[in-house]
PDB file of C-alpha atoms in Angstrom:
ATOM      1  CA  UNK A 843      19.035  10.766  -0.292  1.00  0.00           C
ATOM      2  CA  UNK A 844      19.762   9.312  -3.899  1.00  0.00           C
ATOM      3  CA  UNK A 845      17.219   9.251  -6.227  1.00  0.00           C
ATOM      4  CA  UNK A 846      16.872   5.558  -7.925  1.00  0.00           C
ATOM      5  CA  UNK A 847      13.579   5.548  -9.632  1.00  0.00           C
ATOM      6  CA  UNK A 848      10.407   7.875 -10.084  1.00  0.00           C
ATOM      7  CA  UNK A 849       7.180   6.855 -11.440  1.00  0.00           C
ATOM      8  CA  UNK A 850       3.542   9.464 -12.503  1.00  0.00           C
ATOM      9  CA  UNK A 851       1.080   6.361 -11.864  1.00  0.00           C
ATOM     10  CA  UNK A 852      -1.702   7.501 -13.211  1.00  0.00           C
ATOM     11  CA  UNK A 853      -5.887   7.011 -12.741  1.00  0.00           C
ATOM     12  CA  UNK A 854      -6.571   3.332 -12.685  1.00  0.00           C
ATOM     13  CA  UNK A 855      -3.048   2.588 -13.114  1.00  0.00           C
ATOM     14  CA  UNK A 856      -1.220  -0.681 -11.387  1.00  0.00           C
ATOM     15  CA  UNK A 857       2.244  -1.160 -10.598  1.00  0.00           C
ATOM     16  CA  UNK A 858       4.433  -3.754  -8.829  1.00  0.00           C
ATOM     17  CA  UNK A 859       8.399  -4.328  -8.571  1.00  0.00           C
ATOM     18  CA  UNK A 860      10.860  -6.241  -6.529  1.00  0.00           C
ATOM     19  CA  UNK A 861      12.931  -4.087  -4.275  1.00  0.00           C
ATOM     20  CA  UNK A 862      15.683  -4.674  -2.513  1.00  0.00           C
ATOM     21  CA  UNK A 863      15.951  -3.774   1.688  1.00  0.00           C
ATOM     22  CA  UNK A 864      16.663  -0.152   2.400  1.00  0.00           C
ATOM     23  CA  UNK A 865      14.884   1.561  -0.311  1.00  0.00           C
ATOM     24  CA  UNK A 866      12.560   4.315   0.614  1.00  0.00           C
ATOM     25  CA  UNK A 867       9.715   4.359  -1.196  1.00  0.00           C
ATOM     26  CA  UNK A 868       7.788   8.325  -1.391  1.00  0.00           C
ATOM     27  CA  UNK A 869       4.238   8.628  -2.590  1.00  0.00           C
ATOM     28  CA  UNK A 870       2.894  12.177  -2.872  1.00  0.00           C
ATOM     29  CA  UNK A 871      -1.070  12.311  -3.387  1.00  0.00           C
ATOM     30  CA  UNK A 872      -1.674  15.197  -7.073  1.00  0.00           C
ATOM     31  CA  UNK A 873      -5.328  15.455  -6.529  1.00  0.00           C
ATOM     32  CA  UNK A 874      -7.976  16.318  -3.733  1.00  0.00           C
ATOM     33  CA  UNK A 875      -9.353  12.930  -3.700  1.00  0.00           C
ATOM     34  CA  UNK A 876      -6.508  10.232  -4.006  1.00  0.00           C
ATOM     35  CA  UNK A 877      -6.393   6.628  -2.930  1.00  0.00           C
ATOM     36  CA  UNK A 878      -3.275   4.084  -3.256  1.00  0.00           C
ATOM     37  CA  UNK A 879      -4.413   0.219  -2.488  1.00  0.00           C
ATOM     38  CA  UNK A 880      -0.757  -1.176  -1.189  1.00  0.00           C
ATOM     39  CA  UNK A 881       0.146  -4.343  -0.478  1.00  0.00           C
ATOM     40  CA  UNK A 882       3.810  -6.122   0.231  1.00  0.00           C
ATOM     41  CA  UNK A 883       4.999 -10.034   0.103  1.00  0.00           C
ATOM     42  CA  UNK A 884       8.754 -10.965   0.712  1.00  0.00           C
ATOM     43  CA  UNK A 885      10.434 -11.182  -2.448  1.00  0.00           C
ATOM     44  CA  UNK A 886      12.343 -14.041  -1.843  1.00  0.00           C
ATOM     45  CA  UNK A 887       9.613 -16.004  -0.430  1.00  0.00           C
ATOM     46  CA  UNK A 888       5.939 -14.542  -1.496  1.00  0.00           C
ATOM     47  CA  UNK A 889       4.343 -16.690   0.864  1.00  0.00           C
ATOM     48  CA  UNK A 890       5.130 -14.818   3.378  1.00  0.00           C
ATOM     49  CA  UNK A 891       2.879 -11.368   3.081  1.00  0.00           C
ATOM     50  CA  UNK A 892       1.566  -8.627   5.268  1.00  0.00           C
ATOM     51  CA  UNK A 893      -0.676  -9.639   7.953  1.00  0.00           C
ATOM     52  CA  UNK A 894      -2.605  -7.000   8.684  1.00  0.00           C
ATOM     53  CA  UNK A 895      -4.492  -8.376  11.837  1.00  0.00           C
ATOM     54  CA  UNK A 896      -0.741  -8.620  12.873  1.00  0.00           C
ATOM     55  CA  UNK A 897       0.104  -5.323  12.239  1.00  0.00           C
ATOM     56  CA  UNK A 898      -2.896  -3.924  14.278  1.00  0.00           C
ATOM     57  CA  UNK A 899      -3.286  -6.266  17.163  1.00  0.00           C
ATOM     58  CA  UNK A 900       0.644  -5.590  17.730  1.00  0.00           C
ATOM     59  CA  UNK A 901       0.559  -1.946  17.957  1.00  0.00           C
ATOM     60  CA  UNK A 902      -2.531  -1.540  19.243  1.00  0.00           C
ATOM     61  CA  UNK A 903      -4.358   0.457  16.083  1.00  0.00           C
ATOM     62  CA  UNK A 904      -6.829   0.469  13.849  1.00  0.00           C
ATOM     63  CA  UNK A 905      -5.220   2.455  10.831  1.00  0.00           C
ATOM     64  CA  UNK A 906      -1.733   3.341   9.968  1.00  0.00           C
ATOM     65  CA  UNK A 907       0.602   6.355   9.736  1.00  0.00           C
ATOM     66  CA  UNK A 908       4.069   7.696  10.631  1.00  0.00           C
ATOM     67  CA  UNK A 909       5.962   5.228  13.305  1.00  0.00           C
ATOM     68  CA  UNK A 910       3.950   2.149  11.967  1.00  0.00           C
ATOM     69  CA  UNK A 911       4.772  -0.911  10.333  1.00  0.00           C
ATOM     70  CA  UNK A 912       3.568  -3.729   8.104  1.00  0.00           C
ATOM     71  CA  UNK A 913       4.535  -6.745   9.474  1.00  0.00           C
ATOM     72  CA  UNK A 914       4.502 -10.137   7.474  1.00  0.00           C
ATOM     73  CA  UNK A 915       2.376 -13.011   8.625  1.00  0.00           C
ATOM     74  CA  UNK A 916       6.085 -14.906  10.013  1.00  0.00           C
ATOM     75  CA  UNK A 917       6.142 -11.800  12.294  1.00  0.00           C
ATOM     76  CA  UNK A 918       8.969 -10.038  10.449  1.00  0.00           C
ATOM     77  CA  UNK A 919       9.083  -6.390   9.257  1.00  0.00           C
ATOM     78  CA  UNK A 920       8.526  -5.700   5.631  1.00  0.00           C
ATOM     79  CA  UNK A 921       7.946  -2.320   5.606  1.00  0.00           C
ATOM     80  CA  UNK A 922       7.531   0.721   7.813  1.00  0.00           C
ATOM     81  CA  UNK A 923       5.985   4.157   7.569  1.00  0.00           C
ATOM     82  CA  UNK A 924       9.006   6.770   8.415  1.00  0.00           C
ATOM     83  CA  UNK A 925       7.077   9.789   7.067  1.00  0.00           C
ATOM     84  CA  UNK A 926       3.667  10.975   7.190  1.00  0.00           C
ATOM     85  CA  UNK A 927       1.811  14.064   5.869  1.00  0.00           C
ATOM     86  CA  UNK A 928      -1.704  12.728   5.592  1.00  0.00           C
ATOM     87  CA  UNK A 929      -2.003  10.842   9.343  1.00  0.00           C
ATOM     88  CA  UNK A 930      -4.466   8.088   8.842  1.00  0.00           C
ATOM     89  CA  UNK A 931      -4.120   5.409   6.215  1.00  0.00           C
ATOM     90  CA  UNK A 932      -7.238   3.059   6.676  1.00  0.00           C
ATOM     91  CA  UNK A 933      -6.471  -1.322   6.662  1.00  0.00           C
ATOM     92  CA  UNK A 934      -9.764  -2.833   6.785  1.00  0.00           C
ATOM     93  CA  UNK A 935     -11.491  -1.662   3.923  1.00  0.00           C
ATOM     94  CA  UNK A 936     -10.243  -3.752   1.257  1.00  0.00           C
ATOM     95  CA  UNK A 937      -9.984  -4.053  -2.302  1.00  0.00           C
ATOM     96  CA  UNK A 938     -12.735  -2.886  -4.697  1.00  0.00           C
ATOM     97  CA  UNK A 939     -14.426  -4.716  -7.298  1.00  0.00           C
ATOM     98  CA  UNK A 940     -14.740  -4.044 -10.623  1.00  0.00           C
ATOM     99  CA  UNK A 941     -18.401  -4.850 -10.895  1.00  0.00           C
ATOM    100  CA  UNK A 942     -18.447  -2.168  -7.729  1.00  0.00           C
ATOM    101  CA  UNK A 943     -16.579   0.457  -9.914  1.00  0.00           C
ATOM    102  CA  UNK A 944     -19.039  -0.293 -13.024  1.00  0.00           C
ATOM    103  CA  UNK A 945     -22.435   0.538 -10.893  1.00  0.00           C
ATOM    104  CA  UNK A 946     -20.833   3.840  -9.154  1.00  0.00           C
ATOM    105  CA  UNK A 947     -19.091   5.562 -11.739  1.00  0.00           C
ATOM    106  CA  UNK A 948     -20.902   4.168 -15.210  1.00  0.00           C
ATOM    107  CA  UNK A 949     -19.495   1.302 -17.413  1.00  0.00           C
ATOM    108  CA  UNK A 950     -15.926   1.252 -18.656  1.00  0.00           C
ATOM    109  CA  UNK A 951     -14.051  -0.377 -21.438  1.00  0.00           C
ATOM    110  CA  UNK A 952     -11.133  -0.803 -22.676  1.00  0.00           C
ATOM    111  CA  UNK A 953     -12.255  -0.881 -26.340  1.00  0.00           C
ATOM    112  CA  UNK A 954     -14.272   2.449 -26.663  1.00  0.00           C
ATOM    113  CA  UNK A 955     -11.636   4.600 -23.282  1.00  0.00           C
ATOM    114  CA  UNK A 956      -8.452   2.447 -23.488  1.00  0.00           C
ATOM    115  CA  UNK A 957      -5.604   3.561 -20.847  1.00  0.00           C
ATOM    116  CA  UNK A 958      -8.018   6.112 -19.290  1.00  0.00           C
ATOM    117  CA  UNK A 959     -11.293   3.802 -18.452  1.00  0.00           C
ATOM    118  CA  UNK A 960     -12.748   3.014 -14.752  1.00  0.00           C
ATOM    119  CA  UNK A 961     -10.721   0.513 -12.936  1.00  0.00           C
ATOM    120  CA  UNK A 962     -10.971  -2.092  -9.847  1.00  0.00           C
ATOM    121  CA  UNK A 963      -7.677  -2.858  -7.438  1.00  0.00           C
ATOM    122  CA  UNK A 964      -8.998  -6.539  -7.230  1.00  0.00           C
ATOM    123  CA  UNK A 965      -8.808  -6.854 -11.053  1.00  0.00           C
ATOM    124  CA  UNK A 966      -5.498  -4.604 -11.466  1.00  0.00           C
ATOM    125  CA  UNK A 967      -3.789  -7.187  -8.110  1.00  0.00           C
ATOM    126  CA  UNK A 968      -4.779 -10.209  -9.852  1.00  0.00           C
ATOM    127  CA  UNK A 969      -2.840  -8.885 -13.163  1.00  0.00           C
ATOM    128  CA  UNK A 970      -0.020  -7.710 -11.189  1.00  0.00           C
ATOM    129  CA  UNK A 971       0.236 -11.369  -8.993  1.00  0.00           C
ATOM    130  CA  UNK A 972       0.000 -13.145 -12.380  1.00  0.00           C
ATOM    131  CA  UNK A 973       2.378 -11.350 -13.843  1.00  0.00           C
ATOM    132  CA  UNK A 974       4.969 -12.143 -10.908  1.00  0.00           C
ATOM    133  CA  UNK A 975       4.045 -15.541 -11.215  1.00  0.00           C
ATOM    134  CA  UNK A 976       1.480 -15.730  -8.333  1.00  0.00           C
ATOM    135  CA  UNK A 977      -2.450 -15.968  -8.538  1.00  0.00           C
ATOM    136  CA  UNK A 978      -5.540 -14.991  -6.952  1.00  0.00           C
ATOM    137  CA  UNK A 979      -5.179 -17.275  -4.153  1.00  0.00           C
ATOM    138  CA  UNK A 980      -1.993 -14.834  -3.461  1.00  0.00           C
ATOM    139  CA  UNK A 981      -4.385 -12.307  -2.872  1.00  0.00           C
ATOM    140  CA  UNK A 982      -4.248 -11.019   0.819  1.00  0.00           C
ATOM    141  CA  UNK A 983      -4.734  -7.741   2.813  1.00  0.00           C
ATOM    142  CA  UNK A 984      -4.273  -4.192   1.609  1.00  0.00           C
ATOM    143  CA  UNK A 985      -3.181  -0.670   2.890  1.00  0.00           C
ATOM    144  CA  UNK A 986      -5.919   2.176   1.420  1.00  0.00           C
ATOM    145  CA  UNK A 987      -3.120   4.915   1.322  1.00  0.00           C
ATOM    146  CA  UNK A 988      -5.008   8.416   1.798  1.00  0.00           C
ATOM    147  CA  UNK A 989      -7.753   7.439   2.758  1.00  0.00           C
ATOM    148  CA  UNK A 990      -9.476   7.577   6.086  1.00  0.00           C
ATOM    149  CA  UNK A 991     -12.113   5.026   7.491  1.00  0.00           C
ATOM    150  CA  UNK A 992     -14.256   5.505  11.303  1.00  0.00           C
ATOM    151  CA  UNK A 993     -15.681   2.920  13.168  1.00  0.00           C
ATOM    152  CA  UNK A 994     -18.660   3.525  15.402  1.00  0.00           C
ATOM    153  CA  UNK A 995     -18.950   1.665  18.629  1.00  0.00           C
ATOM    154  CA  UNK A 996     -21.087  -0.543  16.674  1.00  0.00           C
ATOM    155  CA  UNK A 997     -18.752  -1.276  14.371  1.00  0.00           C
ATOM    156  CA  UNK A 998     -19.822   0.507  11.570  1.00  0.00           C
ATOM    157  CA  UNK A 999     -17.184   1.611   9.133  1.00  0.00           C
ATOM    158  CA  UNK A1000     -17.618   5.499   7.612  1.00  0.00           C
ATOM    159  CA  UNK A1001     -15.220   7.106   5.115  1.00  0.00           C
ATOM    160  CA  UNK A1002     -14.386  10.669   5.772  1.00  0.00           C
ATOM    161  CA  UNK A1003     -13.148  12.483   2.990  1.00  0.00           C
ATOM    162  CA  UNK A1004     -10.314  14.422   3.040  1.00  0.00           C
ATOM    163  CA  UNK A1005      -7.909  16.806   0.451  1.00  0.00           C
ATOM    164  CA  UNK A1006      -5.126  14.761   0.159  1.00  0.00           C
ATOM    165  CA  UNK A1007      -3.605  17.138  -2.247  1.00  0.00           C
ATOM    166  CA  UNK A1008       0.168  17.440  -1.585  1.00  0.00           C
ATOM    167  CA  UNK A1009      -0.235  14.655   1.055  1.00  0.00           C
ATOM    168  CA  UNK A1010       2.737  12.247   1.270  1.00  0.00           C
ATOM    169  CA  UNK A1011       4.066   9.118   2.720  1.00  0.00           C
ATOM    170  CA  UNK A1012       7.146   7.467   2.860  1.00  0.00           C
ATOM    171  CA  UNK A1013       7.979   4.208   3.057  1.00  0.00           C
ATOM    172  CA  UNK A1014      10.728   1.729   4.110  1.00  0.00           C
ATOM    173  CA  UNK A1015      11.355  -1.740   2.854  1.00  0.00           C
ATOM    174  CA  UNK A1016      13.001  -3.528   5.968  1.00  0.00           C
ATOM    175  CA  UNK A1017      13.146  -6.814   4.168  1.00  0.00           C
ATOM    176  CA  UNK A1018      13.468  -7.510  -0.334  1.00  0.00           C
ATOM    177  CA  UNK A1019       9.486  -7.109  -0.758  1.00  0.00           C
ATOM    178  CA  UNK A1020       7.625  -7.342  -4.196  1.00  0.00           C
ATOM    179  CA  UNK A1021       5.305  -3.870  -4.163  1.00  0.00           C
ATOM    180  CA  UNK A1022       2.323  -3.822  -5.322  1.00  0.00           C
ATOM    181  CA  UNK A1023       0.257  -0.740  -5.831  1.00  0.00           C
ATOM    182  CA  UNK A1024      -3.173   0.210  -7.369  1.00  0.00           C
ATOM    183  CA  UNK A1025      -4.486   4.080  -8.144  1.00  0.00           C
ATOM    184  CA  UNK A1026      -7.392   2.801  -7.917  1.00  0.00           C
ATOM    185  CA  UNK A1027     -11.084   4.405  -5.356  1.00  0.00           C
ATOM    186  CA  UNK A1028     -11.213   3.260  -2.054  1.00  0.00           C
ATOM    187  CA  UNK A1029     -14.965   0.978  -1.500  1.00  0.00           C
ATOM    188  CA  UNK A1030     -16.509   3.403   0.720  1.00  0.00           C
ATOM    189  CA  UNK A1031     -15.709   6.277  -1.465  1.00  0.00           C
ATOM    190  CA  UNK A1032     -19.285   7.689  -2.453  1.00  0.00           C
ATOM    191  CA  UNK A1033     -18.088  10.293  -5.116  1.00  0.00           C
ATOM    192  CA  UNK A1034     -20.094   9.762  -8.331  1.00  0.00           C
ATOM    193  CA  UNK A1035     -17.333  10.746 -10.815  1.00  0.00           C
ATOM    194  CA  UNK A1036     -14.245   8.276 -10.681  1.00  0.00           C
ATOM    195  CA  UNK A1037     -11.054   9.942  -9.215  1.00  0.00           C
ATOM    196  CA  UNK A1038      -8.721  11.733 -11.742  1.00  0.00           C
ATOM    197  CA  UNK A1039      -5.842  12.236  -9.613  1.00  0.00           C
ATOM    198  CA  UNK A1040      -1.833  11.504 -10.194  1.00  0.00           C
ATOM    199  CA  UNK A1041      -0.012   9.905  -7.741  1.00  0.00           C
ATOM    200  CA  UNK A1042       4.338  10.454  -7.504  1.00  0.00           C
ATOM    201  CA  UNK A1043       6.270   7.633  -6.975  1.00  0.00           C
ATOM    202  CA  UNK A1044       9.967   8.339  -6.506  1.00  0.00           C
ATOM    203  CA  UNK A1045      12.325   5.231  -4.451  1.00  0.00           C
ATOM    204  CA  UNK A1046      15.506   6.644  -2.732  1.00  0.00           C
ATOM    205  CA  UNK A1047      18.738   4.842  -1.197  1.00  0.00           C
ATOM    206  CA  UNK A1048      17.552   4.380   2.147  1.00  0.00           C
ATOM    207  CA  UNK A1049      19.307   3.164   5.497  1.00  0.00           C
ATOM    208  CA  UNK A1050      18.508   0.445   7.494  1.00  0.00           C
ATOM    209  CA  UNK A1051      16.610   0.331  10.623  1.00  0.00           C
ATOM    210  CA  UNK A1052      18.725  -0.403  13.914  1.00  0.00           C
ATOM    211  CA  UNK A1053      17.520  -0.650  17.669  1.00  0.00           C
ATOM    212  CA  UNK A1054      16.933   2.542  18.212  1.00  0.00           C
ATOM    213  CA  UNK A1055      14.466   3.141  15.501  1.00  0.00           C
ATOM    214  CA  UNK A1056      11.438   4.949  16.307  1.00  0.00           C
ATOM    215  CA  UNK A1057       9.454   2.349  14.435  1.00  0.00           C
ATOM    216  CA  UNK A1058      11.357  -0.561  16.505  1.00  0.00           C
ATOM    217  CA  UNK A1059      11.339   0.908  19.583  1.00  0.00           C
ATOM    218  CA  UNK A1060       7.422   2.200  19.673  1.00  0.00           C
ATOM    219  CA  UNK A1061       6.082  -1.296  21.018  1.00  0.00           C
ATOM    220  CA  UNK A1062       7.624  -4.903  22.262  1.00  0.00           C
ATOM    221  CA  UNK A1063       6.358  -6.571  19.083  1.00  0.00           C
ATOM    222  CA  UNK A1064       7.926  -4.533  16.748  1.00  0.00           C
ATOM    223  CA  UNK A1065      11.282  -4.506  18.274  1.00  0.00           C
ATOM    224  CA  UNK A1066      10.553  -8.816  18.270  1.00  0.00           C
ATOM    225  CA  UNK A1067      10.175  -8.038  14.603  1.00  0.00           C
ATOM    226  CA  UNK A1068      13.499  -6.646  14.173  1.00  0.00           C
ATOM    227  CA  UNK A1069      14.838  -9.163  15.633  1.00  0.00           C
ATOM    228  CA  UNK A1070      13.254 -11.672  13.522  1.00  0.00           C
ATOM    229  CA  UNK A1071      14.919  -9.722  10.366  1.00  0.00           C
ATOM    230  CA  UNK A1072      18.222  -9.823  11.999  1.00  0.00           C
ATOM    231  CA  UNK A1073      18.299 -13.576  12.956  1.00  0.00           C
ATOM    232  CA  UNK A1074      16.883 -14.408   9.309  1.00  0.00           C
ATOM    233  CA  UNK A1075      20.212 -11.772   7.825  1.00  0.00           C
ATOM    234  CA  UNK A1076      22.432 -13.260  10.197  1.00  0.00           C
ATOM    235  CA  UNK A1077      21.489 -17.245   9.559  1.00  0.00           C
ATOM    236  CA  UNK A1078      21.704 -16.301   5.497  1.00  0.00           C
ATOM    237  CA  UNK A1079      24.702 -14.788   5.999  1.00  0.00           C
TER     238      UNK A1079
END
């Protein structure tokens, strides 16, 4: 694989780009305790996002890992999980707020810490979406990468921490996507210090999917997807 790009994102740190189809996108957890908020809107027409009651009522899950994919809310693929270290990435959790961050893990400023003060992935989205020309009304559901969430048959939601040191995933973009990404704590996290840990970004020359894909060919809906991107390639021509 070529190498096109690599990235340290550090504690707190946000990051979003425009990438084209076919890149793969690897992100390898530095720390014990390491959480990436993720989410992925067509670049050439944002209002189209991922759905992620989509994405789990198609493939019959509740989290994500290695054979999954995010699939936009026009039932398309955007991107799909080809690689997996870590095995569970949770998708109903959500962002966290900053007001969240303040009362867990002391208050923060930028003033008196600068680069290295306590951050929210609501806050750091809403920069990243304005920067790209969207807004808050843009916002829409998120991937927790490394981390893992349980549900009781009462539907109560309970984070189970994990190392995630060395832990990777890889990603492919099966449509252009903007990429959004947040080092940021997951909301159920119930550490006391705020995380410290590094994440690696590196994005590779990928290939694109065909119908034999594992990802494609694991259910009926996600081969539909692929068909969706092919009829949407085919009629741009």
């Amino acid at each position: 694989m070529k190498l096109v790009y690599t990235k340290r994102l550090l504690p707190g740190e946000k990051w979003s780009e425009y990438l084209s189809a076919n890149k793969l996108i690897r992100l390898i957890a530095k720390a014990e305790d390491c959480n990436v908020v993720m989410s992925a809107y067509h670049a050439e027409h944002p209002e189209e996002k991922y759905n992620m009651p989509d994405s789990l009522k198609a493939q019959h899950t509740f989290f994500l890992t290695q054979g999954n994919l995010l699939m936009s809310d026009n039932g398309k693929m955007l991107l799909s999980m080809v690689h997996d270290t870590y095995g569970w990435h949770d998708t109903v959790c959500g962002h966290t707020l900053l007001r969240k961050i303040n009362d867990q893990y002391g208050p923060s400023d930028y003033q008196t810490e600068r680069n290295q003060r306590h951050r929210g992935s609501y806050e750091n989205f809403s920069i990243e979406l304005f920067r790209r020309g969207l807004d808050k009304r843009d916002l829409s559901s998120v991937v927790n990468l490394f981390s893992k969430v349980t549900a009781s048959k009462g539907g109560e939601l309970s984070y189970q921490p994990e190392n995630t040191f060395n832990k990777e995933v890889v990603l492919r973009t099966d449509a252009p996507v903007l990429l959004i990404l947040s080092n940021t704590p997951h909301p159920l996290n119930p550490a006391r210090e705020y995380p410290k840990g590094e994440i690696q970004l590196e994005v590779y020359e990928g290939k694109p999917a065909d119908l034999l894909d594992s990802v494609v060919t694991s259910c009926e809906e996600n081969t539909r997807a692929f068909e969706n991107n092919l009829a949407e390639n085919q009629l741009k021509g």
